[in-house]
Amino acid sequence: MLAMNFRGPLRVRIDHKPMPEIQHPQDAIVRVTRSCICGSDLHLYNGSVPDTRVGMTFGHEVTGVVEELGAGVGNLKIGDQVLVPFNIACGKCVFCQQELYGNCHESNSQATAVGGIFGYSHTGGGYDGGQAEYVRVPYADVGPTVIPEGMDPDDAVMLTDVVPTGYQAAEMGGIQPGDTVVVFGAGPVGIMAARCAWLFGAGRVIVIDHVDYRLEFVKNYAPCEAYNFKSLGDVVVFLKRTTDWMGADVCIDAVGAEAAGRVMQTILGRKLLMQGGSATALHWAINSVKKGGIVSIVGVYGPIDTLVPIGNVVNKGLTLRGNQASVKRLLPRLIEHVQNGILDPKALITHRIPLEEVSDAYRIFSAKLDNCIKPVLIPPSARS
Amino acid sequence: MENTAIENTVQDTSQIKGWGVDSDTENDPTYPMKHRNNGEHAGYSWERPPQQQTDVEILHSNERPNVSAVFGTSTPPAGLSGMIRRYAFKYSESSYGHWLPLMLADRVGVVEGYLEDFSRGHVPNVFAERGWKAEWKHNRTSLVKRVLVGAVVATAAVAYLRSGSDDSSAKKERRPRRARR
Ligand SMILES: NC(=O)c1ccc[n+]([C@@H]2O[C@H](COP(=O)([O-])OP(=O)(O)OC[C@H]3O[C@@H](n4cnc5c(N)ncnc54)[C@H](O)[C@@H]3O)[C@@H](O)[C@H]2O)c1
Ligand SMILES: [Zn+2]
Ligand SMILES: [Zn+2]
């Protein structure tokens, strides 16, 4: 089958690989119909996640058709059209039992600090991902969800990660009616977080980025205020001034390890890889939230130490909340929102690219070429 | 020497004055992210899913007693990078001894990837792998600029090295002369 093949930092290509096989009674094999590239893949692509092995296939945002089932799968049948949450979750461990599906204890041998994630290095469990024609889906009774009748496949694939992550970013903010919410990052996740902040009753939503076409998009989509940090001077002072010197009630980090904007963070976190990424957005979030405020972190960082102004967290009495989105927990509500037209996730998809052109697709998304917001890879069998 | 380790005795919370009087479950910072059932207090005791069988080598974090019931079998450790990865897994996720060797192994893996390609008679097209076609299509001026800058830097470097080697040969010539003086 065709599959994306990682060859080293900034180098990916399409290759032929053996078909995945059932390896566990609760496995399914899914024929992929759509597979997105995510901001999280950029951390792998840039070589900043330890134990990302050459030869691996990435891809954790997948829809497809069930082709084969292990003997222990009861909830799916061959031919079902499914959307596959990015977390691999057993449904049985104490963490899954408490709906922390991003923190499963039975899906990742290599690291206890994160549950299994499709196509996300060996630190994420060593699973080949879905930027391929077929993918092995473990615990098929737990994660995969049959796509509801009539749902647009582009909406379905956005429900595997972007929508739940953006929603949970807002949810973790503990937003109260009237709150001012600042979202750092106008990538797909930040855009969705800004949109969802309203669902929790925000009074004002502000998005910060430095890519103008994305700011323009989110301004209309969320809708919200959008500012290019390059034109603001000191971002923190700007945010203080615009909140009558109080600071925002809630700040959301939807940027993560690849943040731009501060030279020292960029050098330490992105060039030298001496910390778990560049923490510029998180730094700004901590410093521009009000005293007693909440910082919600969905931006992904590497596992080693990262410089953040932790003293301010203490002195300001902040609450920091973060997690990998618990996709399965949120899906019922979010499917409803999509079906009722409250959320329109497919509007974020700007590029539909043949799987065979995966090298170019990564470049387009990573270098933000051609006004790209969200690219989705489509394997030959799913193209008409 | 005497063992001076601190002994941690389990406290009987019912004996602690005021224990739990101000507990407010809704004040859990993860509320409502989880349906708290305090299952963790019972330890690693849930009924585990059946264990995936494999003949592939799976490394596991020393912060857990076992491999997870299910795991990925992509790209098992092999070669020099594999040896480094095995070494890294002697250390916990809390240790640089774990992550730094893994980063090193990743870089070594890139070189092994080239060798593997060559051994199969495949010369990787690095430009294509880096998506230069997309750059050419959507970002031509910047690509051309970068290539030109690269070329200028390379030419300058070559010129410098040449002049450097001229220099040193000149020095070599001069030195004996000075020595003679
Ligand atoms: N927690 C989760 O479950 C989860 C799920 C999906 C993605 N993520 C993470 O969310 C983050 C965003 O994902 P995405 O797909 O939107 O990625 P993306 O790369 O498309 O978006 C990131 C955006 O941040 C902007 N940016 C860079 N530096 C900034 C700064 N200092 N301040 C403000 N904006 C800045 C970039 O210009 C870009 O538009 C990534 O770190 C990704 O790994 C987390
Ligand atoms: Zn993702
Ligand atoms: Zn679990």
Coordinates of C-alpha atoms and ligand atoms in Angstrom, one line a residue:
Chain A
M1 CA 0.0 0.0 0.0
L2 CA 1.0 3.6 -0.3
A3 CA 2.1 5.3 2.9
M4 CA 3.9 8.4 4.0
N5 CA 7.4 7.6 5.1
F6 CA 9.4 9.9 7.4
R7 CA 13.1 10.1 6.4
G8 CA 14.4 12.7 8.8
P9 CA 13.7 16.3 9.7
L10 CA 11.8 18.1 6.9
R11 CA 12.0 15.0 4.7
V12 CA 8.9 12.9 4.1
R13 CA 7.9 10.9 1.0
I14 CA 5.4 8.5 -0.3
D15 CA 6.4 4.8 -0.4
H16 CA 5.1 1.3 -0.7
K17 CA 4.8 -0.4 2.6
P18 CA 3.3 -3.8 3.7
M19 CA -0.4 -3.8 4.6
P20 CA -1.2 -3.5 8.3
E21 CA -2.4 -6.7 10.0
I22 CA -4.7 -7.5 12.9
Q23 CA -2.3 -7.9 15.8
H24 CA -4.7 -8.0 18.7
P25 CA -8.3 -9.3 19.0
Q26 CA -9.6 -5.8 19.4
D27 CA -7.9 -4.4 16.3
A28 CA -9.6 -3.2 13.1
I29 CA -8.0 -2.4 9.8
V30 CA -9.4 0.7 8.2
R31 CA -9.2 1.8 4.6
V32 CA -8.4 5.5 4.8
T33 CA -10.6 7.9 3.0
R34 CA -9.2 11.1 4.5
S35 CA -6.2 11.9 6.6
C36 CA -5.2 15.4 7.7
I37 CA -1.9 17.0 8.5
C38 CA -1.9 18.6 11.9
G39 CA 0.2 21.2 13.7
S40 CA 1.2 18.3 15.9
D41 CA 2.7 16.6 12.9
L42 CA 5.0 19.6 12.4
H43 CA 6.7 18.9 15.7
L44 CA 7.6 15.4 14.3
Y45 CA 8.4 16.8 10.9
N46 CA 10.8 19.3 12.4
G47 CA 12.5 16.6 14.3
S48 CA 11.7 17.9 17.8
V49 CA 9.9 14.9 19.3
P50 CA 12.4 12.3 20.7
D51 CA 12.2 8.7 19.4
T52 CA 10.7 9.7 16.0
R53 CA 12.1 6.9 14.0
V54 CA 13.0 7.0 10.3
G55 CA 10.6 4.8 8.4
M56 CA 7.5 5.7 10.4
T57 CA 4.2 6.8 9.0
F58 CA 2.5 9.8 10.6
G59 CA -1.2 10.7 10.6
H60 CA -3.7 10.8 13.5
E61 CA -6.7 12.5 12.0
V62 CA -8.4 9.8 10.0
T63 CA -11.7 8.7 8.5
G64 CA -12.1 5.5 6.6
V65 CA -14.0 2.3 6.0
V66 CA -13.7 -0.8 8.2
E67 CA -12.0 -3.5 6.1
E68 CA -11.2 -6.2 8.6
L69 CA -12.0 -6.8 12.3
G70 CA -10.3 -8.7 15.1
A71 CA -12.3 -11.5 16.8
G72 CA -13.0 -9.3 19.9
V73 CA -14.6 -6.3 18.2
G74 CA -18.4 -6.1 18.7
N75 CA -19.5 -2.6 17.9
L76 CA -18.3 -2.3 14.3
K77 CA -19.0 -4.2 11.1
I78 CA -17.1 -4.5 7.9
G79 CA -18.0 -1.6 5.6
D80 CA -18.8 0.9 8.4
Q81 CA -17.7 4.4 7.7
V82 CA -15.8 5.6 10.8
L83 CA -14.1 8.6 12.1
V84 CA -11.1 7.6 14.3
P85 CA -10.2 9.8 17.4
F86 CA -6.5 10.5 17.5
N87 CA -6.1 9.0 21.0
I88 CA -5.7 5.2 21.3
A89 CA -7.7 4.3 24.4
C90 CA -8.5 1.0 26.0
G91 CA -11.7 2.0 27.8
K92 CA -10.8 -0.1 30.8
C93 CA -7.9 1.5 32.7
V94 CA -8.7 3.9 35.5
F95 CA -7.9 6.9 33.3
C96 CA -10.2 5.8 30.5
Q97 CA -12.8 4.9 33.1
Q98 CA -12.7 8.5 34.2
E99 CA -13.0 9.7 30.5
L100 CA -9.4 10.8 30.3
Y101 CA -9.1 9.1 26.9
G102 CA -6.0 11.0 26.1
N103 CA -4.3 9.5 29.1
C104 CA -4.9 5.8 28.6
H105 CA -2.5 3.5 30.5
E106 CA -2.7 0.5 28.2
S107 CA -1.7 2.0 24.8
N108 CA 1.8 3.4 25.2
S109 CA 4.7 1.3 26.5
Q110 CA 7.4 3.9 25.8
A111 CA 6.0 6.8 27.8
T112 CA 3.8 7.1 30.8
A113 CA 3.3 10.8 30.3
V114 CA 1.0 10.4 27.3
G115 CA -1.4 7.8 26.0
G116 CA -1.0 6.2 22.6
I117 CA -1.5 8.4 19.6
F118 CA -1.6 7.2 16.0
G119 CA 1.5 7.9 13.9
Y120 CA 3.1 10.0 16.7
S121 CA 6.6 8.7 17.2
H122 CA 7.5 6.0 19.7
T123 CA 7.1 8.4 22.5
G124 CA 3.4 8.3 21.4
G125 CA 3.4 4.5 21.4
G126 CA 5.1 3.5 18.1
Y127 CA 2.0 3.2 16.0
D128 CA 2.1 3.7 12.2
G129 CA -0.5 6.4 11.4
G130 CA -3.1 7.1 8.8
Q131 CA -1.3 9.1 6.2
A132 CA -1.5 5.9 4.2
E133 CA -4.1 3.8 2.3
Y134 CA -4.7 1.6 5.3
V135 CA -4.2 1.8 9.1
R136 CA -4.3 -0.5 12.0
V137 CA -6.8 0.8 14.6
P138 CA -6.4 -0.8 18.1
Y139 CA -9.2 -0.9 20.6
A140 CA -11.7 -0.6 17.8
D141 CA -14.7 -0.9 20.1
V142 CA -13.6 2.2 22.0
G143 CA -12.4 5.0 19.7
P144 CA -13.8 4.6 16.2
T145 CA -17.2 6.1 15.8
V146 CA -19.6 5.5 12.9
I147 CA -20.0 8.7 10.9
P148 CA -23.7 9.8 11.3
E149 CA -25.9 9.6 8.2
G150 CA -25.6 12.7 6.1
M151 CA -22.5 14.1 7.7
D152 CA -20.0 15.6 5.3
P153 CA -16.8 13.6 5.3
D154 CA -14.8 16.7 5.7
D155 CA -16.7 17.6 8.9
A156 CA -16.2 14.0 10.1
V157 CA -12.4 14.2 9.7
M158 CA -12.2 17.5 11.6
L159 CA -14.0 15.7 14.5
T160 CA -11.1 13.4 15.0
D161 CA -8.9 16.2 16.5
V162 CA -9.3 19.8 15.6
V163 CA -12.9 20.3 16.8
P164 CA -12.5 18.5 20.2
T165 CA -9.1 20.1 20.8
G166 CA -10.4 23.6 20.2
Y167 CA -13.5 22.9 22.2
Q168 CA -11.5 21.4 25.1
A169 CA -9.1 24.4 25.0
A170 CA -12.1 26.6 25.7
E171 CA -13.6 24.2 28.2
M172 CA -10.4 24.0 30.2
G173 CA -10.4 27.8 30.4
G174 CA -13.4 27.5 32.7
I175 CA -14.9 30.4 30.8
Q176 CA -17.6 32.3 32.7
P177 CA -20.2 34.5 31.1
G178 CA -18.6 37.8 30.0
D179 CA -15.0 36.7 30.3
T180 CA -12.3 38.0 27.9
V181 CA -10.6 35.1 26.3
V182 CA -7.3 35.5 24.5
V183 CA -6.3 32.7 22.1
F184 CA -2.6 32.5 21.0
G185 CA -2.4 30.8 17.6
A186 CA -4.7 31.1 14.6
G187 CA -3.9 27.7 13.3
P188 CA -6.8 25.2 13.0
V189 CA -6.8 24.5 16.7
G190 CA -6.7 28.2 17.7
I191 CA -9.4 29.1 15.2
M192 CA -11.7 26.4 16.7
A193 CA -10.8 27.4 20.3
A194 CA -11.8 31.0 19.5
R195 CA -15.1 29.8 17.9
C196 CA -15.8 27.5 20.9
A197 CA -15.0 30.2 23.5
W198 CA -18.3 31.8 22.6
L199 CA -20.1 28.6 23.3
F200 CA -19.0 28.9 26.9
G201 CA -20.3 32.4 27.2
A202 CA -17.2 34.5 26.5
G203 CA -17.8 38.2 26.4
R204 CA -14.8 39.1 24.2
V205 CA -12.5 36.9 22.1
I206 CA -9.1 38.0 20.9
V207 CA -6.8 36.0 18.7
I208 CA -3.0 36.6 18.4
D209 CA -0.8 35.3 15.6
H210 CA 1.6 36.7 13.0
V211 CA 0.2 35.2 9.8
D212 CA -2.1 37.7 8.3
Y213 CA -4.2 35.5 6.2
R214 CA -5.0 33.3 9.2
L215 CA -5.9 36.3 11.3
E216 CA -8.2 37.5 8.6
F217 CA -9.8 34.1 8.5
V218 CA -10.4 33.7 12.2
K219 CA -11.7 37.3 12.5
N220 CA -14.6 36.4 10.2
Y221 CA -15.0 32.8 11.2
A222 CA -15.1 32.9 15.0
P223 CA -15.9 35.9 14.7
C224 CA -13.4 37.8 16.9
E225 CA -10.8 40.5 17.2
A226 CA -7.5 39.4 15.6
Y227 CA -4.1 41.0 16.0
N228 CA -0.7 40.4 14.4
F229 CA 1.8 40.3 17.3
K230 CA 4.5 41.8 15.0
S231 CA 2.5 45.0 14.9
L232 CA 1.7 45.2 18.6
G233 CA 5.1 45.9 20.1
D234 CA 4.9 44.3 23.5
V235 CA 2.1 41.8 23.3
V236 CA 1.6 41.6 27.1
V237 CA 1.4 45.4 27.5
F238 CA -1.1 45.5 24.6
L239 CA -3.3 42.9 26.2
K240 CA -3.1 44.6 29.6
R241 CA -4.1 47.9 28.1
T242 CA -7.0 46.5 26.1
T243 CA -8.4 44.8 29.2
D244 CA -8.3 48.1 31.2
W245 CA -5.0 46.9 32.8
M246 CA -6.6 43.8 34.4
G247 CA -5.3 41.1 32.0
A248 CA -7.5 38.6 30.3
D249 CA -9.7 36.3 32.3
V250 CA -8.6 33.3 30.3
C251 CA -5.6 32.7 28.0
I252 CA -5.3 29.7 25.7
D253 CA -2.0 28.5 24.2
A254 CA -2.9 26.9 20.9
V255 CA 0.6 27.3 19.5
G256 CA 3.0 24.9 21.3
A257 CA 6.6 24.1 20.6
E258 CA 6.9 25.8 17.2
A259 CA 6.2 29.3 18.5
A260 CA 7.8 32.4 17.0
G261 CA 8.2 35.8 18.4
R262 CA 11.0 35.7 21.0
V263 CA 14.6 35.1 19.9
M264 CA 15.8 33.3 23.0
Q265 CA 12.9 30.9 23.0
T266 CA 13.3 30.3 19.3
I267 CA 17.1 29.6 19.6
L268 CA 16.8 27.3 22.7
G269 CA 13.5 25.6 21.8
R270 CA 13.6 25.3 18.0
K271 CA 17.2 25.6 16.8
L272 CA 19.2 24.0 19.6
L273 CA 16.3 21.7 20.8
M274 CA 17.6 22.3 24.3
Q275 CA 14.1 22.6 25.7
G276 CA 10.8 21.0 24.9
G277 CA 10.1 23.6 22.3
S278 CA 9.8 27.4 22.1
A279 CA 7.4 28.5 24.9
T280 CA 6.8 32.0 23.6
A281 CA 3.0 31.7 23.4
L282 CA 2.8 30.1 26.9
H283 CA 5.0 32.8 28.3
W284 CA 2.7 35.5 26.9
A285 CA -0.3 33.6 28.1
I286 CA 1.0 33.4 31.7
N287 CA 2.0 37.1 31.7
S288 CA -1.1 38.5 30.1
V289 CA -3.8 36.6 32.0
K290 CA -5.3 38.3 35.1
K291 CA -4.4 37.5 38.6
G292 CA -6.3 34.4 39.6
G293 CA -6.9 33.7 36.0
I294 CA -6.8 30.4 34.0
V295 CA -4.3 29.4 31.4
S296 CA -5.4 26.6 29.2
I297 CA -2.7 24.8 27.3
V298 CA -3.4 22.6 24.3
G299 CA -0.2 23.5 22.4
V300 CA 2.1 20.5 22.4
Y301 CA 5.6 20.6 23.9
G302 CA 8.3 18.0 24.1
P303 CA 9.0 16.0 27.2
I304 CA 12.1 17.8 28.4
D305 CA 12.2 21.0 30.5
T306 CA 10.9 24.2 29.0
L307 CA 11.5 27.7 30.3
V308 CA 8.3 29.5 31.4
P309 CA 7.9 32.2 34.0
I310 CA 6.7 29.9 36.7
G311 CA 7.3 32.5 39.4
N312 CA 4.5 34.5 37.9
V313 CA 2.1 31.6 38.0
V314 CA 2.7 31.4 41.8
N315 CA 2.6 35.2 42.4
K316 CA -0.5 35.7 40.3
G317 CA -2.3 32.7 41.7
L318 CA -2.9 31.2 38.3
T319 CA -4.5 27.9 37.4
L320 CA -2.8 26.0 34.5
R321 CA -4.8 23.4 32.8
G322 CA -3.7 21.3 29.8
N323 CA -4.2 17.9 28.2
Q324 CA -4.4 16.0 25.0
A325 CA -8.1 16.4 24.0
S326 CA -10.3 13.6 25.2
V327 CA -11.9 13.1 21.8
K328 CA -14.3 10.3 22.7
R329 CA -15.7 12.2 25.7
L330 CA -16.5 15.2 23.7
L331 CA -17.8 13.5 20.4
P332 CA -21.5 13.2 21.2
R333 CA -21.8 16.9 22.0
L334 CA -19.7 18.0 19.1
I335 CA -21.5 15.8 16.6
E336 CA -24.6 17.5 17.8
H337 CA -23.1 20.9 17.3
V338 CA -22.0 20.0 13.7
Q339 CA -25.4 18.6 12.9
N340 CA -27.2 21.6 14.2
G341 CA -24.9 23.9 12.3
I342 CA -23.5 25.5 15.4
L343 CA -20.0 24.5 14.3
D344 CA -18.8 24.4 10.7
P345 CA -15.4 22.7 10.8
K346 CA -15.0 21.8 7.2
A347 CA -14.7 25.5 6.4
L348 CA -11.1 25.3 7.8
I349 CA -10.1 22.8 5.1
T350 CA -8.3 24.8 2.5
H351 CA -6.3 22.0 0.7
R352 CA -7.4 18.6 -0.5
I353 CA -4.2 17.0 -1.7
P354 CA -3.6 13.5 -3.2
L355 CA -1.8 11.3 -0.7
E356 CA 0.9 10.8 -3.3
E357 CA 1.9 14.4 -2.9
V358 CA 2.5 14.2 0.8
S359 CA 6.0 15.9 0.6
D360 CA 4.5 19.0 -1.0
A361 CA 1.5 18.9 1.4
Y362 CA 3.8 19.0 4.4
R363 CA 5.8 21.9 2.9
I364 CA 2.6 23.8 2.1
F365 CA 1.2 23.5 5.6
S366 CA 4.5 24.0 7.5
A367 CA 5.7 27.0 5.5
K368 CA 2.1 28.4 5.4
L369 CA 2.1 28.6 1.6
D370 CA -0.9 29.3 -0.6
N371 CA -2.9 30.6 2.4
C372 CA -3.1 27.1 3.8
I373 CA -5.1 26.5 7.0
K374 CA -5.9 22.8 7.1
P375 CA -4.7 20.3 4.5
V376 CA -6.3 16.9 4.1
L377 CA -4.6 14.0 2.2
I378 CA -6.9 11.8 0.1
P379 CA -5.7 8.3 -1.0
P380 CA -6.4 7.2 -4.6
S381 CA -9.3 4.9 -3.6
A382 CA -11.2 7.8 -2.1
R383 CA -10.9 10.1 -5.1
S384 CA -13.6 10.0 -7.7
Chain B
M1 CA 26.9 3.0 57.0
E2 CA 23.5 3.1 58.6
N3 CA 20.6 3.4 56.3
T4 CA 19.3 7.0 56.7
A5 CA 16.4 6.8 54.2
I6 CA 13.3 8.5 55.5
E7 CA 10.6 6.1 56.4
N8 CA 7.2 7.1 55.0
T9 CA 4.4 5.7 57.1
V10 CA 0.9 5.7 55.8
Q11 CA -1.2 8.2 57.7
D12 CA -4.6 7.3 59.1
T13 CA -6.5 10.3 57.8
S14 CA -9.3 9.8 60.3
Q15 CA -6.8 10.8 62.9
I16 CA -5.9 14.0 61.2
K17 CA -7.9 16.9 62.7
G18 CA -10.1 18.6 60.2
W19 CA -9.3 16.2 57.4
G20 CA -11.7 16.7 54.4
V21 CA -13.9 19.4 56.1
D22 CA -13.4 21.8 53.3
S23 CA -13.3 19.3 50.4
D24 CA -15.3 20.6 47.4
T25 CA -15.3 18.2 44.5
E26 CA -16.4 20.8 42.1
N27 CA -13.2 22.7 42.9
D28 CA -11.1 19.9 41.3
P29 CA -9.1 21.8 38.6
T30 CA -9.9 19.0 36.1
Y31 CA -13.6 19.3 36.7
P32 CA -15.5 18.6 34.5
M33 CA -12.8 17.0 32.4
K34 CA -13.1 13.7 34.1
H35 CA -15.7 11.6 35.9
R36 CA -13.7 11.3 39.1
N37 CA -14.0 7.8 40.7
N38 CA -10.7 7.8 42.5
G39 CA -9.9 4.4 40.8
E40 CA -6.2 5.3 41.0
H41 CA -6.3 4.7 44.8
A42 CA -6.7 1.0 44.1
G43 CA -3.5 1.0 42.1
Y44 CA -2.8 -0.9 39.0
S45 CA -5.7 -3.2 39.5
W46 CA -8.1 -3.0 36.6
E47 CA -9.0 -5.9 34.5
R48 CA -6.4 -5.5 31.7
P49 CA -7.3 -6.0 28.0
P50 CA -5.8 -9.1 26.5
Q51 CA -2.1 -8.7 25.9
Q52 CA -1.0 -8.1 22.3
Q53 CA 1.5 -10.8 21.2
T54 CA 4.5 -10.0 19.1
D55 CA 8.0 -11.0 18.1
V56 CA 9.0 -7.4 17.6
E57 CA 11.2 -5.7 20.2
I58 CA 9.2 -3.2 22.2
L59 CA 11.0 -0.9 24.6
H60 CA 9.1 0.2 27.7
S61 CA 9.4 3.1 30.1
N62 CA 10.9 2.1 33.4
E63 CA 8.1 4.1 35.0
R64 CA 5.8 1.2 34.3
P65 CA 6.1 -2.4 35.2
N66 CA 5.2 -3.9 31.8
V67 CA 4.4 -3.2 28.2
S68 CA 1.0 -1.8 27.6
A69 CA -1.7 -4.3 26.6
V70 CA -1.6 -2.9 23.1
F71 CA 1.3 -1.2 21.4
G72 CA 2.6 -0.1 18.0
T73 CA 5.0 -2.3 16.1
S74 CA 6.3 0.4 13.7
T75 CA 10.1 0.5 13.0
P76 CA 11.5 -1.6 15.8
P77 CA 14.9 -0.6 17.2
A78 CA 17.8 -1.7 14.9
G79 CA 21.4 -0.9 14.1
L80 CA 23.4 1.7 16.0
S81 CA 20.3 3.9 16.6
G82 CA 18.6 0.8 18.1
M83 CA 21.5 0.3 20.5
I84 CA 21.3 3.9 21.6
R85 CA 17.6 3.6 22.1
R86 CA 17.9 0.5 24.3
Y87 CA 20.5 2.4 26.4
A88 CA 18.1 5.4 26.7
F89 CA 15.3 3.2 28.1
K90 CA 17.5 2.3 31.1
Y91 CA 16.7 5.9 32.3
S92 CA 13.3 7.3 33.3
E93 CA 11.2 9.8 31.4
S94 CA 12.3 12.2 34.1
S95 CA 16.0 12.0 33.1
Y96 CA 18.1 13.6 30.3
G97 CA 19.7 10.2 30.2
H98 CA 16.5 9.1 28.5
W99 CA 15.7 11.9 26.1
L100 CA 19.1 13.1 24.9
P101 CA 20.2 9.6 23.7
L102 CA 16.9 9.3 22.0
M103 CA 17.4 12.6 20.1
L104 CA 20.9 11.3 19.2
A105 CA 19.4 8.0 18.0
D106 CA 17.0 9.9 15.8
R107 CA 19.8 11.7 14.1
V108 CA 21.8 8.5 13.7
G109 CA 18.7 7.0 12.3
V110 CA 18.6 9.5 9.5
V111 CA 22.1 8.4 8.4
E112 CA 21.0 4.8 8.6
G113 CA 18.0 5.7 6.5
Y114 CA 20.3 6.9 3.8
L115 CA 22.4 3.7 4.0
E116 CA 19.2 1.7 3.8
D117 CA 18.0 3.6 0.8
F118 CA 21.4 3.2 -1.0
S119 CA 21.5 -0.5 -0.1
R120 CA 18.2 -0.9 -1.9
G121 CA 19.6 1.0 -4.9
H122 CA 17.5 4.0 -4.2
V123 CA 19.0 7.5 -4.2
P124 CA 16.6 9.7 -2.2
N125 CA 15.5 12.8 -3.9
V126 CA 16.0 15.1 -1.0
F127 CA 14.6 18.1 -2.8
A128 CA 11.3 16.3 -3.6
E129 CA 11.2 14.9 0.0
R130 CA 11.4 18.5 1.3
G131 CA 8.5 19.6 -0.9
W132 CA 10.5 22.0 -3.1
K133 CA 7.9 21.5 -5.9
A134 CA 5.4 23.3 -3.6
E135 CA 7.9 26.0 -2.8
W136 CA 8.6 26.5 -6.5
K137 CA 4.8 26.8 -7.2
H138 CA 3.8 29.0 -4.2
N139 CA 6.9 30.7 -2.9
R140 CA 9.2 31.0 -5.9
T141 CA 10.9 34.4 -5.1
S142 CA 11.8 33.2 -1.6
L143 CA 13.0 29.9 -2.9
V144 CA 15.1 31.5 -5.6
K145 CA 16.5 34.0 -3.0
R146 CA 17.4 31.2 -0.6
V147 CA 19.1 29.2 -3.4
L148 CA 21.0 32.2 -4.5
V149 CA 22.0 33.1 -1.0
G150 CA 23.1 29.5 -0.5
A151 CA 25.1 29.6 -3.7
V152 CA 26.8 32.9 -2.8
V153 CA 27.6 31.6 0.7
A154 CA 29.0 28.3 -0.8
T155 CA 31.0 30.2 -3.4
A156 CA 32.3 32.6 -0.7
A157 CA 33.1 29.6 1.6
V158 CA 35.0 27.8 -1.2
A159 CA 36.9 31.0 -2.1
Y160 CA 37.7 31.6 1.6
L161 CA 39.0 28.0 2.1
R162 CA 41.0 28.3 -1.1
S163 CA 42.6 31.6 0.1
G164 CA 43.0 30.0 3.5
S165 CA 44.9 27.1 2.0
D166 CA 46.9 29.5 -0.1
D167 CA 47.6 31.4 3.1
S168 CA 48.8 28.4 4.9
S169 CA 51.0 27.3 2.1
A170 CA 52.4 30.8 2.0
K171 CA 53.0 30.6 5.7
K172 CA 54.7 27.2 5.3
E173 CA 56.9 28.8 2.8
R174 CA 57.6 31.8 5.0
R175 CA 58.3 29.8 8.1
P176 CA 61.4 28.1 7.0
R177 CA 62.7 31.4 5.7
R178 CA 62.1 33.0 9.1
A179 CA 63.8 30.0 10.8
R180 CA 66.8 30.5 8.7
R181 CA 67.1 34.1 9.8
Ligands
LIG1 N1 -3.7 19.0 23.0 C1 -4.2 18.4 21.9 O1 -5.0 17.5 22.0 C2 -3.8 18.9 20.6 C3 -4.4 18.4 19.4 C4 -4.1 19.0 18.2 C5 -3.1 19.9 18.1 N2 -2.5 20.3 19.2 C6 -1.4 21.3 19.2 O2 -2.0 22.6 19.0 C7 -1.1 23.5 18.4 C8 -1.7 24.1 17.2 O3 -2.1 23.2 16.3 P1 -2.5 23.7 14.8 O4 -2.8 22.5 14.0 O5 -3.4 24.8 14.9 O6 -1.0 24.2 14.3 P2 -0.5 25.3 13.4 O7 1.0 25.2 13.3 O8 -1.2 25.4 12.1 O9 -0.9 26.7 14.1 C9 0.0 27.3 15.0 C10 -0.2 28.9 14.8 O10 0.5 29.6 15.8 C11 1.1 30.7 15.2 N3 2.1 31.2 16.1 C12 3.4 31.0 16.1 N4 4.0 31.6 17.2 C13 3.0 32.3 17.8 C14 3.0 33.1 19.0 N5 4.2 33.4 19.6 N6 1.9 33.7 19.4 C15 0.7 33.4 18.7 N7 0.7 32.6 17.6 C16 1.8 32.1 17.2 C17 1.5 30.2 13.9 O11 1.7 31.3 13.0 C18 0.4 29.3 13.5 O12 -0.6 30.0 12.7 C19 0.1 22.6 18.1 O13 1.1 22.7 19.1 C20 -0.4 21.2 18.1 O14 0.5 20.2 18.4 C21 -2.8 19.8 20.5
ZN2 ZN -3.9 16.6 15.2
ZN3 ZN -7.2 3.1 29.0

